[in-house]
Coordinates of C-alpha atoms in Angstrom, one line a residue:
X6 CA -160.2 157.3 -59.4
X7 CA -156.5 156.6 -59.1
X8 CA -154.7 155.3 -56.0
X9 CA -153.1 158.7 -55.5
X10 CA -156.5 160.2 -54.9
X11 CA -157.5 157.7 -52.2
X12 CA -157.2 158.9 -48.6
X13 CA -154.5 156.7 -47.1
X14 CA -152.4 157.7 -44.1
X15 CA -149.4 155.4 -45.0
X16 CA -149.1 156.8 -48.5
X17 CA -148.9 160.4 -47.3
X18 CA -146.9 159.9 -44.1
X19 CA -144.7 156.9 -44.9
X20 CA -144.4 156.1 -48.6
X21 CA -144.3 159.7 -49.9
X22 CA -142.0 160.6 -47.0
X23 CA -139.4 158.1 -48.2
X24 CA -139.7 155.8 -45.1
X25 CA -141.4 152.7 -46.5
X26 CA -139.3 149.5 -46.5
X27 CA -141.7 147.2 -48.4
X28 CA -142.0 144.9 -45.3
X29 CA -145.6 144.0 -46.3
X30 CA -147.2 144.1 -42.8
X31 CA -149.9 146.6 -43.9
X32 CA -151.1 144.2 -46.6
X33 CA -151.0 141.2 -44.2
X34 CA -153.6 142.8 -41.9
X35 CA -155.9 144.4 -44.4
X36 CA -159.1 142.2 -44.3
X37 CA -160.4 143.4 -47.6
X38 CA -157.2 142.9 -49.6
X39 CA -157.2 146.6 -50.7
X40 CA -153.4 147.0 -50.7
X41 CA -151.1 146.2 -53.6
X42 CA -147.4 146.9 -54.0
X43 CA -146.1 149.1 -56.8
X44 CA -142.6 150.1 -57.7
X45 CA -142.6 153.0 -55.2
X46 CA -144.4 151.2 -52.4
X47 CA -147.8 150.1 -51.3
X48 CA -150.9 151.6 -52.7
X49 CA -154.7 151.3 -52.3
X50 CA -156.5 149.4 -55.0
X51 CA -159.9 150.9 -54.0
X52 CA -161.3 153.4 -51.5
X53 CA -160.9 152.4 -47.8
X54 CA -163.9 153.1 -45.5
X55 CA -161.5 154.0 -42.8
X56 CA -159.5 156.4 -45.0
X57 CA -156.5 154.2 -44.6
X58 CA -156.3 154.6 -40.8
X59 CA -157.0 151.1 -39.7
X60 CA -154.8 148.1 -38.8
X61 CA -152.4 149.0 -41.7
X62 CA -151.4 152.1 -39.8
X63 CA -151.2 150.3 -36.5
X64 CA -148.7 147.7 -37.7
X65 CA -146.4 150.0 -39.7
X66 CA -143.1 150.0 -38.0
X67 CA -142.2 153.3 -39.8
X68 CA -145.0 155.0 -37.9
X69 CA -143.6 153.8 -34.6
X70 CA -141.6 150.7 -33.8
X71 CA -142.8 150.1 -30.3
X72 CA -139.6 148.1 -29.8
X73 CA -139.6 149.0 -26.1
X74 CA -143.0 147.3 -25.7
X75 CA -142.2 144.4 -28.0
X76 CA -138.8 143.5 -26.4
X77 CA -140.2 142.5 -23.0
X78 CA -142.6 140.1 -24.8
X79 CA -139.8 138.3 -26.6
X80 CA -137.0 138.6 -24.1
X81 CA -139.1 138.2 -20.9
X82 CA -137.4 139.3 -17.7
X83 CA -134.1 139.9 -19.6
X84 CA -135.1 142.7 -21.8
X85 CA -132.3 145.3 -21.9
X86 CA -131.9 148.9 -23.1
X87 CA -131.2 149.4 -26.9
X88 CA -127.6 148.9 -28.1
X89 CA -125.8 148.8 -31.4
X90 CA -125.9 145.0 -31.7
X91 CA -129.1 144.5 -29.7
X92 CA -129.2 141.9 -27.0
X93 CA -128.0 138.4 -27.5
X94 CA -126.9 135.5 -25.3
X95 CA -124.8 133.5 -27.7
X96 CA -122.9 134.0 -31.0
X97 CA -121.3 131.4 -33.2
X98 CA -120.2 130.7 -36.7
X99 CA -122.3 128.0 -38.3
X100 CA -122.9 126.1 -41.5
X101 CA -125.2 123.3 -42.7
X102 CA -123.9 119.8 -42.1
X103 CA -125.7 118.6 -45.3
X104 CA -123.5 119.6 -48.3
X105 CA -126.6 119.9 -50.5
X106 CA -128.0 122.6 -48.2
X107 CA -124.6 124.1 -47.8
X108 CA -124.2 124.6 -51.5
X109 CA -127.7 125.9 -52.1
X110 CA -127.6 128.3 -49.2
X111 CA -125.8 131.6 -48.5
X112 CA -122.5 131.5 -46.6
X113 CA -122.9 128.0 -45.5
X114 CA -126.7 127.5 -45.5
X115 CA -127.1 127.7 -41.8
X116 CA -130.5 129.3 -41.9
X117 CA -131.9 126.8 -44.4
X118 CA -130.6 124.0 -42.1
X119 CA -132.3 125.5 -39.1
X120 CA -135.6 125.7 -40.9
X121 CA -135.2 122.2 -42.2
X122 CA -134.7 121.0 -38.7
X123 CA -137.8 122.8 -37.5
X124 CA -139.9 121.3 -40.3
X125 CA -138.6 117.8 -39.8
X126 CA -139.3 118.0 -36.0
X127 CA -142.8 119.3 -36.5
X128 CA -142.0 122.7 -34.8
X129 CA -143.3 124.5 -37.9
X130 CA -145.4 123.6 -40.9
X131 CA -144.5 126.6 -43.0
X132 CA -142.0 129.4 -43.6
X133 CA -142.9 132.9 -44.7
X134 CA -139.9 134.1 -46.7
X135 CA -138.6 135.4 -50.0
X136 CA -138.5 133.3 -53.1
X137 CA -136.6 133.6 -56.4
X138 CA -133.3 135.3 -57.1
X139 CA -133.9 137.3 -60.2
X140 CA -137.2 139.1 -59.3
X141 CA -137.9 138.1 -55.7
X142 CA -141.4 137.6 -54.4
X143 CA -142.9 136.8 -51.0
X144 CA -143.9 133.2 -50.5
X145 CA -145.0 130.5 -48.1
X146 CA -142.7 127.5 -48.0
X147 CA -144.3 124.2 -47.0
X148 CA -141.7 121.5 -47.7
X149 CA -138.0 120.8 -47.5
X150 CA -137.7 120.8 -51.3
X151 CA -139.2 124.3 -51.5
X152 CA -136.8 125.5 -48.8
X153 CA -133.9 124.6 -51.0
X154 CA -135.4 126.5 -53.9
X155 CA -135.7 129.7 -51.8
X156 CA -132.2 129.4 -50.2
X157 CA -129.8 132.3 -50.5
X158 CA -130.0 136.0 -50.2
X159 CA -132.0 138.3 -52.4
X160 CA -131.3 142.0 -52.8
X161 CA -134.5 143.5 -54.2
X162 CA -137.3 144.9 -52.0
X163 CA -140.0 142.4 -51.3
X164 CA -143.2 142.8 -49.2
X165 CA -142.4 139.4 -47.4
X166 CA -145.1 139.7 -44.8
X167 CA -147.9 140.1 -47.4
X168 CA -147.5 136.3 -47.9
X169 CA -149.3 135.8 -44.6
X170 CA -152.5 136.1 -46.6
X171 CA -151.5 132.9 -48.3
X172 CA -150.8 131.0 -45.1
X173 CA -154.4 130.1 -44.1
X174 CA -153.4 126.4 -43.8
X175 CA -150.3 127.2 -41.7
X176 CA -150.6 126.7 -37.9
X177 CA -147.0 127.4 -36.8
X178 CA -144.8 129.5 -39.0
X179 CA -141.3 130.7 -39.1
X180 CA -140.5 134.1 -40.6
X181 CA -137.2 134.9 -42.4
X182 CA -136.7 138.5 -43.1
X183 CA -134.6 141.7 -43.0
X184 CA -134.6 143.9 -39.9
X185 CA -137.5 146.0 -41.2
X186 CA -139.5 142.8 -41.9
X187 CA -138.6 141.5 -38.4
X188 CA -140.0 144.7 -36.9
X189 CA -143.1 144.3 -39.0
X190 CA -143.8 140.7 -38.1
X191 CA -143.2 141.5 -34.4
X192 CA -145.8 144.4 -34.5
X193 CA -148.2 142.1 -36.3
X194 CA -147.5 139.2 -33.9
X195 CA -148.2 141.3 -30.8
X196 CA -150.8 143.5 -32.4
X197 CA -153.7 143.2 -29.9
X198 CA -151.5 143.9 -26.9
X199 CA -149.8 146.9 -28.5
X200 CA -152.9 148.6 -29.9
X201 CA -155.5 147.6 -27.2
X202 CA -157.9 146.3 -29.8
X203 CA -158.2 143.2 -32.0
X204 CA -157.4 142.8 -35.7
X205 CA -159.5 144.8 -38.2
X206 CA -162.7 143.1 -39.5
X207 CA -163.7 143.5 -43.1
X208 CA -166.9 145.1 -44.4
X209 CA -168.5 141.6 -44.7
X210 CA -167.1 140.2 -41.5
X211 CA -163.8 139.0 -43.1
X212 CA -161.1 138.2 -40.5
X213 CA -157.4 138.1 -40.8
X214 CA -155.7 134.9 -39.7
X215 CA -152.2 135.3 -38.4
X216 CA -150.5 131.9 -37.8
X217 CA -148.6 131.4 -34.6
X218 CA -145.1 132.8 -35.2
X219 CA -143.0 130.0 -33.8
X220 CA -139.6 131.5 -34.8
X221 CA -138.4 134.7 -36.3
X222 CA -135.0 134.6 -38.1
X223 CA -133.6 137.9 -39.0
X224 CA -130.9 138.6 -41.5
X225 CA -128.1 141.1 -41.4
X226 CA -128.7 143.9 -43.8
X227 CA -126.8 146.8 -45.2
X228 CA -129.4 148.0 -47.7
X229 CA -132.0 146.8 -50.2
X230 CA -132.7 147.8 -53.8
X231 CA -135.5 148.9 -56.0
X232 CA -135.9 146.0 -58.4
X233 CA -136.6 148.1 -61.5
X234 CA -133.7 150.5 -60.9
X235 CA -131.4 147.6 -60.1
X236 CA -132.4 145.8 -63.3
X237 CA -131.8 148.9 -65.4
X238 CA -128.4 149.5 -63.7
X239 CA -127.3 145.9 -64.4
X240 CA -128.6 145.9 -68.0
X241 CA -126.5 149.0 -68.7
X242 CA -123.5 146.9 -67.6
X243 CA -124.4 143.8 -69.6
X244 CA -126.1 141.7 -66.9
X245 CA -129.6 140.4 -67.3
X246 CA -131.1 140.4 -63.8
X247 CA -133.3 137.4 -64.6
X248 CA -130.2 135.3 -65.2
X249 CA -128.8 135.8 -61.7
X250 CA -128.4 132.5 -59.8
X251 CA -126.9 133.8 -56.6
X252 CA -126.1 137.2 -55.1
X253 CA -124.2 138.4 -52.0
X254 CA -122.9 141.6 -50.5
X255 CA -119.4 141.5 -49.2
X256 CA -117.8 144.6 -47.8
X257 CA -118.5 147.4 -50.3
X258 CA -119.6 145.3 -53.3
X259 CA -122.6 143.5 -54.6
X260 CA -121.5 140.2 -56.2
X261 CA -123.8 138.4 -58.5
X262 CA -123.3 135.0 -60.2
X263 CA -124.9 133.9 -63.5
X264 CA -124.3 130.9 -65.7
X265 CA -121.9 133.0 -67.7
X266 CA -119.8 134.2 -64.8
X267 CA -119.5 136.4 -61.7
X268 CA -120.0 140.2 -61.7
X269 CA -119.1 142.8 -59.1
X270 CA -120.8 146.1 -58.5
X271 CA -119.6 148.9 -56.2
X272 CA -122.3 149.8 -53.6
X273 CA -121.5 153.5 -54.0
X274 CA -122.3 153.2 -57.7
X275 CA -125.6 151.6 -56.9
X276 CA -126.3 154.3 -54.3
X277 CA -125.5 157.1 -56.8
X278 CA -127.7 155.5 -59.4
X279 CA -130.7 155.7 -57.0
X280 CA -131.0 151.9 -56.7
X281 CA -131.1 151.9 -52.9
X282 CA -134.5 152.3 -51.3
X283 CA -135.2 155.6 -49.6
X284 CA -136.5 153.7 -46.6
X285 CA -133.3 151.7 -46.3
X286 CA -131.2 154.9 -46.0
X287 CA -133.1 156.0 -42.9
X288 CA -132.8 152.6 -41.2
X289 CA -130.9 152.1 -38.0
X290 CA -131.0 148.3 -37.6
X291 CA -128.3 146.2 -39.4
X292 CA -128.7 143.0 -37.4
X293 CA -132.4 142.3 -36.8
X294 CA -132.4 143.1 -33.1
X295 CA -135.9 141.7 -32.5
X296 CA -135.4 138.3 -34.0
X297 CA -135.1 135.0 -32.2
X298 CA -131.9 134.4 -34.2
X299 CA -130.0 136.9 -36.4
X300 CA -127.9 135.6 -39.2
X301 CA -125.3 137.0 -41.6
X302 CA -122.0 136.6 -43.2
X303 CA -120.2 139.4 -41.3
X304 CA -117.9 138.2 -38.6
X305 CA -117.4 134.6 -39.8
X306 CA -115.1 133.2 -42.4
X307 CA -116.0 132.3 -46.0
X308 CA -118.6 129.5 -46.1
X309 CA -119.9 130.2 -42.6
X310 CA -122.8 132.1 -41.2
X311 CA -122.8 134.2 -38.0
X312 CA -125.7 133.2 -35.8
X313 CA -126.7 135.4 -32.9
X314 CA -129.0 133.6 -30.5
X315 CA -131.1 136.4 -29.0
X316 CA -134.2 134.8 -27.3
X317 CA -134.4 131.7 -25.1
X318 CA -136.1 129.7 -27.9
X319 CA -133.7 131.0 -30.5
X320 CA -130.7 129.8 -28.4
X321 CA -132.4 126.5 -27.8
X322 CA -133.0 126.0 -31.6
X323 CA -129.3 126.6 -32.4
X324 CA -128.3 124.1 -29.7
X325 CA -130.9 121.5 -30.7
X326 CA -130.2 121.7 -34.4
X327 CA -126.5 121.2 -33.7
X328 CA -127.1 118.2 -31.4
X329 CA -129.3 116.7 -34.1
X330 CA -126.6 117.0 -36.7
X331 CA -128.3 119.7 -38.9
X332 CA -125.6 122.3 -38.4
X333 CA -122.0 122.5 -37.2
X334 CA -120.7 125.5 -35.3
X335 CA -117.5 127.0 -34.1
X336 CA -116.9 129.8 -31.6
X337 CA -114.6 132.0 -33.7
X338 CA -116.5 135.1 -34.6
X339 CA -114.9 138.5 -35.2
X340 CA -117.3 140.7 -33.1
X341 CA -115.4 143.8 -34.1
X342 CA -116.3 143.3 -37.7
X343 CA -120.0 143.2 -36.8
X344 CA -119.7 146.2 -34.6
X345 CA -118.0 148.1 -37.4
X346 CA -120.7 147.0 -39.8
X347 CA -123.6 148.2 -37.6
X348 CA -121.7 151.4 -36.8
X349 CA -121.4 152.3 -40.4
X350 CA -125.1 151.8 -41.0
X351 CA -125.8 154.1 -38.0
X352 CA -123.4 156.7 -39.5
X353 CA -125.3 156.6 -42.8
X354 CA -128.6 156.9 -40.9
X355 CA -127.3 160.0 -39.1
X356 CA -126.1 161.5 -42.3
X357 CA -129.4 160.9 -44.0
X358 CA -131.4 162.3 -41.0
X359 CA -129.4 165.5 -41.1
X360 CA -129.8 165.8 -44.9
X361 CA -133.6 165.5 -44.6
X362 CA -133.9 167.9 -41.8
X363 CA -131.6 170.4 -43.5
X364 CA -133.8 170.2 -46.6
X365 CA -136.9 170.8 -44.5
X366 CA -138.4 167.4 -45.2
X367 CA -141.0 165.7 -43.0
X368 CA -139.2 163.3 -40.7
X369 CA -141.1 160.8 -38.5
X370 CA -139.0 159.9 -35.5
X371 CA -140.3 156.3 -35.6
X372 CA -137.3 154.9 -33.7
X373 CA -137.9 157.0 -30.5
X374 CA -140.1 154.2 -29.1
X375 CA -137.1 151.8 -29.3
X376 CA -136.4 153.2 -25.8
X377 CA -138.6 152.4 -22.8
X378 CA -140.4 155.3 -21.3
X379 CA -140.2 157.5 -24.4
X380 CA -143.6 158.5 -25.9
X381 CA -144.8 161.1 -28.4
X382 CA -146.5 164.4 -27.4
X383 CA -149.2 166.3 -29.2
X384 CA -146.7 168.9 -30.5
X385 CA -144.5 166.4 -32.1
X386 CA -142.0 166.2 -29.3
X387 CA -141.5 163.4 -26.8
X388 CA -141.6 162.9 -23.0
X389 CA -139.0 160.7 -21.3
X390 CA -140.1 158.9 -18.1
X391 CA -137.2 158.7 -15.6
X392 CA -137.5 155.7 -13.3
X393 CA -137.5 156.3 -9.5
X394 CA -137.6 153.8 -6.7
X395 CA -141.4 154.0 -6.6
X396 CA -141.2 157.7 -5.8
X397 CA -137.9 157.9 -4.1
X398 CA -135.0 159.5 -6.0
X399 CA -131.6 160.6 -4.8
X400 CA -130.9 164.4 -4.8
X401 CA -128.0 163.9 -7.1
X402 CA -130.1 161.9 -9.5
X403 CA -132.9 164.5 -9.5
X404 CA -130.3 167.2 -10.1
X405 CA -129.0 165.3 -13.1
X406 CA -132.5 164.8 -14.4
X407 CA -133.0 168.6 -14.1
X408 CA -129.8 169.2 -16.0
X409 CA -130.9 166.9 -18.8
X410 CA -134.4 168.6 -18.9
X411 CA -132.7 171.9 -19.3
X412 CA -130.3 170.6 -21.9
X413 CA -132.6 168.4 -24.1
X414 CA -136.2 169.2 -23.2
X415 CA -138.3 172.3 -22.7
X416 CA -137.1 172.8 -19.1
X417 CA -140.1 171.3 -17.4
X418 CA -140.9 168.1 -15.5
X419 CA -144.1 166.2 -14.9
X420 CA -144.3 164.4 -11.6
X421 CA -146.6 161.5 -12.5
X422 CA -149.3 159.8 -10.5
X423 CA -147.3 156.6 -10.9
X424 CA -144.3 158.2 -9.1
X425 CA -142.0 158.8 -12.0
X426 CA -140.3 162.0 -13.2
X427 CA -141.0 162.9 -16.9
X428 CA -138.7 165.2 -18.9
X429 CA -141.1 167.1 -21.2
X430 CA -140.8 168.6 -24.7
X431 CA -137.8 166.6 -26.1
X432 CA -137.4 167.1 -29.8
X433 CA -136.9 164.0 -31.9
X434 CA -133.4 165.1 -32.7
X435 CA -132.5 165.1 -29.0
X436 CA -133.8 161.7 -28.1
X437 CA -130.7 159.6 -28.8
X438 CA -128.4 162.1 -27.1
X439 CA -130.6 162.4 -24.1
X440 CA -130.9 158.6 -23.7
X441 CA -127.2 158.2 -24.1
X442 CA -126.6 160.6 -21.2
X443 CA -129.4 159.0 -19.1
X444 CA -127.7 155.6 -19.3
X445 CA -124.2 157.0 -18.8
X446 CA -125.3 158.8 -15.6
X447 CA -126.8 155.7 -14.0
X448 CA -130.4 156.8 -14.5
X449 CA -133.0 154.6 -16.2
X450 CA -136.3 155.0 -18.0
X451 CA -139.3 152.8 -17.7
X452 CA -142.6 152.4 -19.5
X453 CA -145.7 150.6 -18.1
X454 CA -145.7 148.1 -15.2
X455 CA -144.4 150.5 -12.6
X456 CA -145.3 149.5 -9.0
X457 CA -146.3 152.5 -6.9
X458 CA -146.0 152.7 -3.1
X459 CA -146.0 154.8 0.0
X460 CA -142.8 155.2 2.0
X461 CA -143.6 152.4 4.3
X462 CA -142.1 151.6 7.7
X463 CA -138.7 152.9 6.7
X464 CA -139.9 156.5 6.8
X465 CA -143.5 156.6 8.2
X466 CA -144.2 156.1 11.9
X467 CA -147.5 154.4 11.0
X468 CA -146.0 152.0 8.5
X469 CA -146.3 148.3 9.3
X470 CA -144.3 146.8 6.5
X471 CA -141.4 147.6 4.1
X472 CA -142.7 149.0 0.8
X473 CA -139.9 150.5 -1.4
X474 CA -137.6 147.5 -1.6
X475 CA -140.6 145.2 -2.4
X476 CA -142.0 147.6 -5.0
X477 CA -138.6 147.8 -6.7
X478 CA -138.4 144.1 -6.9
X479 CA -141.9 143.7 -8.2
X480 CA -141.3 146.4 -10.8
X481 CA -138.3 144.7 -12.2
X482 CA -140.0 141.3 -12.1
X483 CA -143.3 142.3 -13.7
X484 CA -142.7 145.4 -15.6
X485 CA -140.9 143.4 -18.3
X486 CA -143.2 140.3 -18.2
X487 CA -146.0 139.6 -20.6
X488 CA -148.5 140.6 -17.9
X489 CA -152.0 141.7 -18.8
X490 CA -152.5 145.1 -20.3
X491 CA -152.6 146.8 -18.1
X492 CA -151.9 145.5 -14.6
X493 CA -151.3 148.2 -12.0
X494 CA -149.8 147.3 -8.6
X495 CA -149.9 149.5 -5.5
X496 CA -148.4 148.9 -2.1
X497 CA -149.6 150.6 1.1
X498 CA -147.6 150.3 4.3
X499 CA -150.6 150.3 6.5
X500 CA -154.4 150.5 6.5
X501 CA -154.4 154.2 5.9
X502 CA -153.8 153.1 2.3
X503 CA -152.4 156.5 1.1
X504 CA -151.6 155.1 -2.4
X505 CA -155.1 153.7 -2.7
X506 CA -153.8 150.1 -3.1
X507 CA -157.4 148.9 -3.0
X508 CA -158.1 150.7 -6.2
X509 CA -155.3 148.9 -8.1
X510 CA -155.6 145.7 -10.1
X511 CA -153.3 144.2 -7.4
X512 CA -153.1 146.0 -4.1
X513 CA -150.8 145.1 -1.1
X514 CA -151.5 146.6 2.3
X515 CA -149.4 146.1 5.4
X516 CA -151.2 144.5 8.4
X517 CA -150.5 143.3 11.8
X518 CA -152.7 140.9 13.8
X519 CA -153.3 142.0 17.4
X520 CA -154.2 139.9 20.4
X521 CA -154.8 140.9 24.0
X522 CA -152.7 139.5 26.8
X523 CA -155.3 139.3 29.5
X524 CA -152.7 139.0 32.2
X525 CA -151.3 142.4 31.4
X526 CA -154.5 144.2 30.4
X527 CA -156.1 146.3 33.2
X528 CA -159.0 147.6 31.1
X529 CA -157.7 151.2 31.0
X530 CA -159.4 151.6 27.6
X531 CA -156.5 153.4 25.8
X532 CA -156.7 150.8 22.9
X533 CA -160.4 151.4 22.5
X534 CA -159.8 155.2 22.3
X535 CA -157.2 154.7 19.6
X536 CA -159.1 152.3 17.5
X537 CA -160.6 154.2 14.5
X538 CA -163.0 151.5 13.5
X539 CA -164.5 150.8 16.9
X540 CA -163.3 147.2 16.9
X541 CA -162.3 147.2 20.6
X542 CA -164.5 147.4 23.7
X543 CA -163.8 146.9 27.4
X544 CA -165.7 143.9 28.9
X545 CA -165.3 143.0 32.5
X546 CA -162.1 144.9 32.9
X547 CA -160.4 143.5 29.7
X548 CA -160.1 144.7 26.2
X549 CA -161.9 142.6 23.7
X550 CA -161.3 142.7 19.9
X551 CA -164.1 142.3 17.4
X552 CA -162.4 140.2 14.7
X553 CA -165.1 141.2 12.1
X554 CA -164.4 144.9 12.6
X555 CA -160.6 144.8 13.1
X556 CA -158.6 146.0 10.1
X557 CA -155.2 144.9 11.5
X558 CA -153.9 148.5 11.6
X559 CA -151.8 148.0 14.7
X560 CA -152.8 151.2 16.5
X561 CA -153.8 149.3 19.6
X562 CA -150.4 147.6 19.8
X563 CA -148.5 150.9 19.4
X564 CA -150.6 152.7 21.9
X565 CA -151.1 150.2 24.7
X566 CA -149.4 151.6 27.9
X567 CA -149.2 148.2 29.5
X568 CA -147.9 146.2 26.5
X569 CA -151.1 144.1 26.7
X570 CA -151.9 144.4 23.0
X571 CA -149.4 142.2 21.3
X572 CA -148.4 141.3 17.7
X573 CA -149.2 137.7 16.7
X574 CA -148.3 138.0 13.0
X575 CA -147.5 140.6 10.4
X576 CA -147.6 140.7 6.6
X577 CA -149.4 142.0 3.5
X578 CA -153.0 141.6 2.7
X579 CA -153.6 141.1 -1.1
X580 CA -156.5 142.7 -2.9
X581 CA -157.2 142.1 -6.6
X582 CA -159.4 143.3 -9.4
X583 CA -160.0 147.0 -8.6
X584 CA -159.5 149.9 -11.0
X585 CA -160.8 153.4 -11.6
X586 CA -160.7 153.1 -15.4
X587 CA -163.4 153.4 -18.0
X588 CA -165.2 150.4 -16.5
X589 CA -164.3 150.7 -12.8
X590 CA -164.5 147.7 -10.5
X591 CA -164.0 147.1 -6.8
X592 CA -161.2 144.9 -5.4
X593 CA -161.8 141.7 -3.5
X594 CA -159.6 140.1 -0.8
X595 CA -157.4 137.4 -2.1
X596 CA -155.3 136.5 0.9
X597 CA -154.2 137.9 4.2
X598 CA -150.8 138.0 5.9
X599 CA -148.7 137.1 2.9
X600 CA -145.0 137.1 3.2
X601 CA -142.7 138.9 0.7
X602 CA -141.6 135.5 -0.5
X603 CA -145.2 134.5 -1.4
X604 CA -146.2 137.7 -3.2
X605 CA -144.3 137.2 -6.6
X606 CA -145.7 133.7 -7.0
X607 CA -149.2 134.9 -6.1
X608 CA -149.0 137.8 -8.6
X609 CA -147.8 135.3 -11.2
X610 CA -150.8 133.1 -10.5
X611 CA -153.2 136.0 -10.8
X612 CA -151.7 137.2 -14.1
X613 CA -151.7 133.7 -15.5
X614 CA -155.4 133.1 -14.6
X615 CA -156.3 136.5 -16.0
X616 CA -154.6 135.7 -19.4
X617 CA -156.4 132.3 -19.4
X618 CA -159.9 133.8 -19.2
X619 CA -159.6 137.2 -20.9
X620 CA -161.4 137.3 -24.3
X621 CA -160.7 140.9 -25.3
X622 CA -157.0 141.8 -24.7
X623 CA -156.6 145.5 -24.1
X624 CA -160.2 146.0 -23.2
X625 CA -160.6 144.0 -20.1
X626 CA -159.0 144.8 -16.8
X627 CA -158.5 142.2 -14.1
X628 CA -161.7 143.1 -12.3
X629 CA -163.8 142.7 -15.4
X630 CA -162.5 139.2 -16.0
X631 CA -163.1 138.2 -12.4
X632 CA -166.7 139.3 -12.7
X633 CA -167.2 137.3 -15.9
X634 CA -165.5 134.2 -14.5
X635 CA -167.0 134.5 -11.0
X636 CA -165.2 135.5 -7.8
X637 CA -165.2 132.1 -6.2
X638 CA -163.9 130.3 -9.3
X639 CA -161.2 132.8 -10.0
X640 CA -159.9 132.9 -6.4
X641 CA -159.9 129.1 -6.1
X642 CA -158.0 128.7 -9.4
X643 CA -155.4 131.3 -8.3
X644 CA -154.9 129.8 -4.8
X645 CA -154.8 126.2 -6.1
X646 CA -151.6 127.2 -7.9
X647 CA -149.8 128.2 -4.7

């Protein structure tokens, strides 16, 4: 049986659809080593018992990027909506301080210098990268000497991530790759959290070992080439691809250096000759937006590399390497050139998308999940979740959302149980346009992590505490944090608990502690009549509160005609561990009368303790873990952190 006859989702839906980028993530997570790479992409070497719908499908970034879920994991509280350049905090021109590295590297050798620093300081013990210039291959670099041999850019498609299989001895790895490979390693890195299950296990119990990904360095990329077609193209022009010592793309030319001289090839000619990978043409990312550090020649002068520090640890690495004398930097970067570069790639993407749609080809809108709150529907369209203030939304905003639903969706809304407004039935071709208008109009979208609440004391006469402002603050603090999957938070303004806060992983309920002023109380019994839990009785002409029955609802305080029931303290009671999911659990009381200042720290401690003890990410809710650890031990560990 040939590989074409094997049932494999990725061959049919990605490779044959002209979407594959040869990133190699599928091979990296196949426990039985069934995947090999041929000239036109990955293929099965033997029949797959899962018909090719296992982990390989889950990690493919051309099925869905999940960038909106990955971004909060790598950018923390600072994850921002998608943009042309992606988010970054610093941008500099850099080059290696060591002339040996500078000469061996591409445009100043800054990336090689950064990796050398990481190795020498023990931050990593291996690098997953591309080796060789003539016919590149994926490899694991374990020494500074090997780093020098792999320095410089390569312009033939290589399944870089497949080298993870050869990294069994690596504990902390750095990955250097193109934007597609960066997306692939990020999906592999955060696999359990994104898919709600662990890595696939082989037929005989084989397990995949993914080293800790300490750093991801992404390269700027215009396009990549099919090796065989590129070799034929060059051979026709008198260049043996195996003799190439260095290659670089500058502006609209591919420049290669051999021992006999330098040769320049027009990128348009390479395009027309079919050398460019089909998957590259439908790519939207020119600058590796999900990397810790992005690097490329564009924007800096000859002999210098542009470094974009994106994450906190990426920024710190640039700073530390410079202070240690491994690189030197200067602030002069032509940002306009980088924006023009990324804009041109998006133009080409839009042209290619239109061409494929016009020709009736199957197009997977894999990039829709770059945006938070955008998810696929059964009919191939998407819904877009508009963020509200935990259920509150201005009339003008709702009117704008309705306008957008009419313009880009199927003219329907879904009012969700988590208090958001979803625009339904959005075709993939409308997602970018819709999101552009959403951001321009001041609306926002959001995925998981939404805090739901009742209207609280600002609107409700029975409300004891403020809810909407707090829920908004907690949403922004924890919706983008690597909190457990999934951690639902609900806030009720009083003991009526209209949002069922006690059925959330974390529930906050407003409460007020009453006491009786015996000097003012005349025993009229009004408070006892109002108490819904029979916690008050009249004894010898005075109201007496049974502390075991009282739920701190405050009805006695509101209703006492003599102002004898008085408020001693007010705050939020915190319940944790409940859910109504597949394995439901009841909540337990963590702490009473918390202030708004205490709550974020308390939630932080709960989430941290949960992560410490969970053993099956994606399958265990907070209550399940509390039950496994023991209520007393879990509560003590949380409260000890306060």
